[in-house]
PDB file of C-alpha atoms in Angstrom:
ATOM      1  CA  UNK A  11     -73.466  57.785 -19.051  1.00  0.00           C
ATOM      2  CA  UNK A  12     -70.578  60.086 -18.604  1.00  0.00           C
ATOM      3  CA  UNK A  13     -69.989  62.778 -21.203  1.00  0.00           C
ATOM      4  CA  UNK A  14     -66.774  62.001 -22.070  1.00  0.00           C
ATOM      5  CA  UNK A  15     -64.000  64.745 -23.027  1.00  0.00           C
ATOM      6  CA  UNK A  16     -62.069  64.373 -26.020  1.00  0.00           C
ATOM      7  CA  UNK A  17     -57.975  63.873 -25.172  1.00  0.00           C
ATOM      8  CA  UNK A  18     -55.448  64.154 -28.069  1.00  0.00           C
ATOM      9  CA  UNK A  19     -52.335  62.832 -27.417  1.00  0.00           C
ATOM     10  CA  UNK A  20     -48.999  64.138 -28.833  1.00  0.00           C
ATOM     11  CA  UNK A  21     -46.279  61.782 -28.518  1.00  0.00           C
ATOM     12  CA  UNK A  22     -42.911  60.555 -30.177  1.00  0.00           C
ATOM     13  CA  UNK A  23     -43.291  57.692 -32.387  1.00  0.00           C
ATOM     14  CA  UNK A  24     -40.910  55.062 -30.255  1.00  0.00           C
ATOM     15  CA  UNK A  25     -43.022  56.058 -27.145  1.00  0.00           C
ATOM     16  CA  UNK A  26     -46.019  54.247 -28.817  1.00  0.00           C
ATOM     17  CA  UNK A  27     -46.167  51.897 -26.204  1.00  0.00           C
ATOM     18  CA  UNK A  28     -46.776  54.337 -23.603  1.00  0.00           C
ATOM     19  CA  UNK A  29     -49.758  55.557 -25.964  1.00  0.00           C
ATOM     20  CA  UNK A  30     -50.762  52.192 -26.563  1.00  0.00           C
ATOM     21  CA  UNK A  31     -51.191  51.866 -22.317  1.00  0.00           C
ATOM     22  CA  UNK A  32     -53.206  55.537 -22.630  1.00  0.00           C
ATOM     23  CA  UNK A  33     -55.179  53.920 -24.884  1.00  0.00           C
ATOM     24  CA  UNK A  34     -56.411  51.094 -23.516  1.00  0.00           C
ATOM     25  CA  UNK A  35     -57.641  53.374 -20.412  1.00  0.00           C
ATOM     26  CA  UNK A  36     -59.427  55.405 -22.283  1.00  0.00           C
ATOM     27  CA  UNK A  37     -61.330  51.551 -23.351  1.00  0.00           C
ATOM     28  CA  UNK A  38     -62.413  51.525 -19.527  1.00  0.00           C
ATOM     29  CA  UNK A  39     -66.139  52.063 -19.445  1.00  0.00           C
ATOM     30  CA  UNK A  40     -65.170  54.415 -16.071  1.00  0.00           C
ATOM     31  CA  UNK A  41     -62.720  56.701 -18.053  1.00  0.00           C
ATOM     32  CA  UNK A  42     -63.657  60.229 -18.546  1.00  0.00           C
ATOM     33  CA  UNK A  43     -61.901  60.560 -22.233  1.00  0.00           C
ATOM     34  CA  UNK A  44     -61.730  59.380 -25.540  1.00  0.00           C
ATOM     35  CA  UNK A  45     -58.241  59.409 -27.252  1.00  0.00           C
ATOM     36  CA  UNK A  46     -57.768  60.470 -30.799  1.00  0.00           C
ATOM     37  CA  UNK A  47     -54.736  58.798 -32.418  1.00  0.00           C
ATOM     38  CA  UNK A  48     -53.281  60.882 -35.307  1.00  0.00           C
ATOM     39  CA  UNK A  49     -50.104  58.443 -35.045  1.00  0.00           C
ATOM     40  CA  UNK A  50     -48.190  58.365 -38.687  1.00  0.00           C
ATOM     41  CA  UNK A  51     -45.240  56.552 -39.851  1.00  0.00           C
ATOM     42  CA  UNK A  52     -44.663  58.637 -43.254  1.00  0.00           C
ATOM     43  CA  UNK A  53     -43.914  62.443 -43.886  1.00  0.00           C
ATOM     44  CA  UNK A  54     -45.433  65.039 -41.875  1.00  0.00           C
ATOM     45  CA  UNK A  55     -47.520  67.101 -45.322  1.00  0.00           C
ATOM     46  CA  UNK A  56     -49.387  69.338 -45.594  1.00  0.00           C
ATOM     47  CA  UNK A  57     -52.503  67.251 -45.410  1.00  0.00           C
ATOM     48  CA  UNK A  58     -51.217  65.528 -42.188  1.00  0.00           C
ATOM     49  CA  UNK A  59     -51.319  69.231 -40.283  1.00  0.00           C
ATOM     50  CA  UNK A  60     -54.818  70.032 -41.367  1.00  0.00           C
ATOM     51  CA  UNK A  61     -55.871  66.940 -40.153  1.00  0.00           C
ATOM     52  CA  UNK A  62     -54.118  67.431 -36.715  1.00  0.00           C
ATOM     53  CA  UNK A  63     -55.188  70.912 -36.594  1.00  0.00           C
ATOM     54  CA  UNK A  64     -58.725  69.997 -36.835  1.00  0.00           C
ATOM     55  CA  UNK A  65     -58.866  66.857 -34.475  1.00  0.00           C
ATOM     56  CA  UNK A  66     -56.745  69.493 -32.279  1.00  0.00           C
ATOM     57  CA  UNK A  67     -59.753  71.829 -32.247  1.00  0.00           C
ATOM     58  CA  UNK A  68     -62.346  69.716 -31.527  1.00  0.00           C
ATOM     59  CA  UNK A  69     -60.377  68.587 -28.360  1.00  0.00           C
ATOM     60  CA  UNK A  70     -61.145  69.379 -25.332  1.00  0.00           C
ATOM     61  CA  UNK A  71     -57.068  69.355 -24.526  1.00  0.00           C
ATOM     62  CA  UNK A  72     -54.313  68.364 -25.796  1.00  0.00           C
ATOM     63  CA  UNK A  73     -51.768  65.494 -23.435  1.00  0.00           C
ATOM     64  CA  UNK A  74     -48.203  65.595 -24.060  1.00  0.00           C
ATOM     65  CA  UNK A  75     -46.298  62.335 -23.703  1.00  0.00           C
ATOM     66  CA  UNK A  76     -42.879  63.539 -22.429  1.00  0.00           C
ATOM     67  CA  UNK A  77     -39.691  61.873 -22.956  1.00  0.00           C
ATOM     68  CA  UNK A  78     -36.164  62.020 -24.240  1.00  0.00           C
ATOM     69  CA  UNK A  79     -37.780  61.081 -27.298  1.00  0.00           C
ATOM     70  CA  UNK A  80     -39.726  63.899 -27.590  1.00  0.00           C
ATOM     71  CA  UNK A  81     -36.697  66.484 -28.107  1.00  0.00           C
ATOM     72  CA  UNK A  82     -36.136  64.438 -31.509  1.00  0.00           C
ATOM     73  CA  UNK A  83     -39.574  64.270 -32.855  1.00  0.00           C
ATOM     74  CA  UNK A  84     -40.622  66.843 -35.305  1.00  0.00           C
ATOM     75  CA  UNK A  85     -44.093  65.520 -35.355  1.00  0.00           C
ATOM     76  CA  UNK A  86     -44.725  65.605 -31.947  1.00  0.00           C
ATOM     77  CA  UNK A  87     -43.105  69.251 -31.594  1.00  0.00           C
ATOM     78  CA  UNK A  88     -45.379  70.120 -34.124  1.00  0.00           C
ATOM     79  CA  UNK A  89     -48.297  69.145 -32.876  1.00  0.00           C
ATOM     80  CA  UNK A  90     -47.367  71.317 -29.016  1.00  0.00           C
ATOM     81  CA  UNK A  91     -47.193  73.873 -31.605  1.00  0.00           C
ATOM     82  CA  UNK A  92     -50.485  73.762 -33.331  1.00  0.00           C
ATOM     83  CA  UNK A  93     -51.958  73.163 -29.588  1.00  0.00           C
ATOM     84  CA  UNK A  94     -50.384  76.113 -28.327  1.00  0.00           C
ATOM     85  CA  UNK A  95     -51.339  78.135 -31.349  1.00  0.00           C
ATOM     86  CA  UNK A  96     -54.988  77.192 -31.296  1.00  0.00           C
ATOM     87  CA  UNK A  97     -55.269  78.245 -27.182  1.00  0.00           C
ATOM     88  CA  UNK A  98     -55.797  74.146 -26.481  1.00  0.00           C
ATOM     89  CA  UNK A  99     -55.297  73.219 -22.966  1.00  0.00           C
ATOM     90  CA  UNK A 100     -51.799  71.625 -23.006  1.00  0.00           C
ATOM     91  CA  UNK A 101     -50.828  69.121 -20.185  1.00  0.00           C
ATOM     92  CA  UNK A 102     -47.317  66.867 -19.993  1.00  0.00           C
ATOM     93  CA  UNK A 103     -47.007  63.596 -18.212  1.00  0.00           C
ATOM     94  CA  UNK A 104     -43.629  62.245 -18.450  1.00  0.00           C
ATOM     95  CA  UNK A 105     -43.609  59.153 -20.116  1.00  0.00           C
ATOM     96  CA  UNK A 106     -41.350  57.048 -17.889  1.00  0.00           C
ATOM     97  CA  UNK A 107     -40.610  57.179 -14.043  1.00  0.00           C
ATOM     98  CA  UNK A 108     -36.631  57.544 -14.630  1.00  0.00           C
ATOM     99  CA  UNK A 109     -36.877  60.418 -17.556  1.00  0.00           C
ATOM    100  CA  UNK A 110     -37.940  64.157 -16.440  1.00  0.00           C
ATOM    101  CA  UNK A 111     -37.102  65.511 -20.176  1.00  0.00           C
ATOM    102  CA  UNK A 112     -38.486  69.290 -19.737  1.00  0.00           C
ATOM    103  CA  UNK A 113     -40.191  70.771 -22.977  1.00  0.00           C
ATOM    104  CA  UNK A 114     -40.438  74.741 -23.080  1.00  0.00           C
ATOM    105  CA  UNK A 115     -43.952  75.496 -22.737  1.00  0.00           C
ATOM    106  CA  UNK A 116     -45.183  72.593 -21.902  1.00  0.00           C
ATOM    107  CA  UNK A 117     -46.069  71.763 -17.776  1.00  0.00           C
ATOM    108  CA  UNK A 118     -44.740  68.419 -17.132  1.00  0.00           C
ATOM    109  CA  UNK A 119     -46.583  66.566 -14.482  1.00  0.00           C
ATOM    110  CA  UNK A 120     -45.761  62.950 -13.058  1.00  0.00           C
ATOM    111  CA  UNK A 121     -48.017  59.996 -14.622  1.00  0.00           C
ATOM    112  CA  UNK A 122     -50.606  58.895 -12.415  1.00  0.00           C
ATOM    113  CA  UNK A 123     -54.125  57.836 -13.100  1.00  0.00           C
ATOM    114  CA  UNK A 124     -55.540  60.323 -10.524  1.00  0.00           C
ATOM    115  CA  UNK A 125     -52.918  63.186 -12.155  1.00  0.00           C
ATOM    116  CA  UNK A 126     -54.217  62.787 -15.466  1.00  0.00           C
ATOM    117  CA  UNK A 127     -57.959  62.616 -14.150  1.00  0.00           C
ATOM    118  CA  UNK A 128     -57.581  65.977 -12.147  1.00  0.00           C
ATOM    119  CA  UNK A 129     -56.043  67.554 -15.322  1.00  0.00           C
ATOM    120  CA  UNK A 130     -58.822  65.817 -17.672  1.00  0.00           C
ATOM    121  CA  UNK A 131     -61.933  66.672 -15.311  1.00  0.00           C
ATOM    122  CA  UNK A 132     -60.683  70.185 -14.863  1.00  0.00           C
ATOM    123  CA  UNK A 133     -61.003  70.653 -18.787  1.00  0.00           C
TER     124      UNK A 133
END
């Protein structure tokens, strides 16, 4: 059995989809990850960012979904934050082949399945 590395994803909330596809790979008996969703639809409180902080600690990195999106989403922004803040390693993959949306602080690479293994097995 492979000792799988915990992956939290940070995304904006109308990217879901492209979490949704993250998801579903982590499902695959061959992945090296398990994804913790932290995805909310109401207020970002006080509560909220303790929970996120501690799921972000007991990651073993921390993936960036990176869109257009993203420049808009206080939750997401947050969560690069607390990532950042806590020394997490911090990865981008751009969300969609026609958007290159650059985030400060946050290297962007291009979604592949063999990208995001190098990055995860390197953790």
């Amino acid at each position: 059995m492979i000792n799988k590395k915990i992956i939290f994803v940070a995304f904006a909330i109308e990217d879901a989809r492209i979490r949704d596809m993250i998801k579903g790979q982590s499902l695959n008996t061959r992945t090296p990850f398990a994804y913790v969703d932290m995805s909310v639809k109401e207020a970002y409180d006080e509560e909220w960012k303790k929970k996120v902080r501690t799921r972000i600690l007991r990651s073993d990195g921390v993936l960036a979904l990176v869109s257009k999106n993203s420049l808009g989403s206080t939750g997401q922004k947050w969560e690069i934050q607390c990532a950042k803040d806590e020394r997490r390693p911090l990865r981008g993959i751009w969300a969609y082949s026609d958007d290159r949306t650059s985030l400060a602080g946050v290297s962007t690479i291009v979604w592949t399945w063999p990208n995001l293994a190098a990055w995860i097995d390197g953790l």
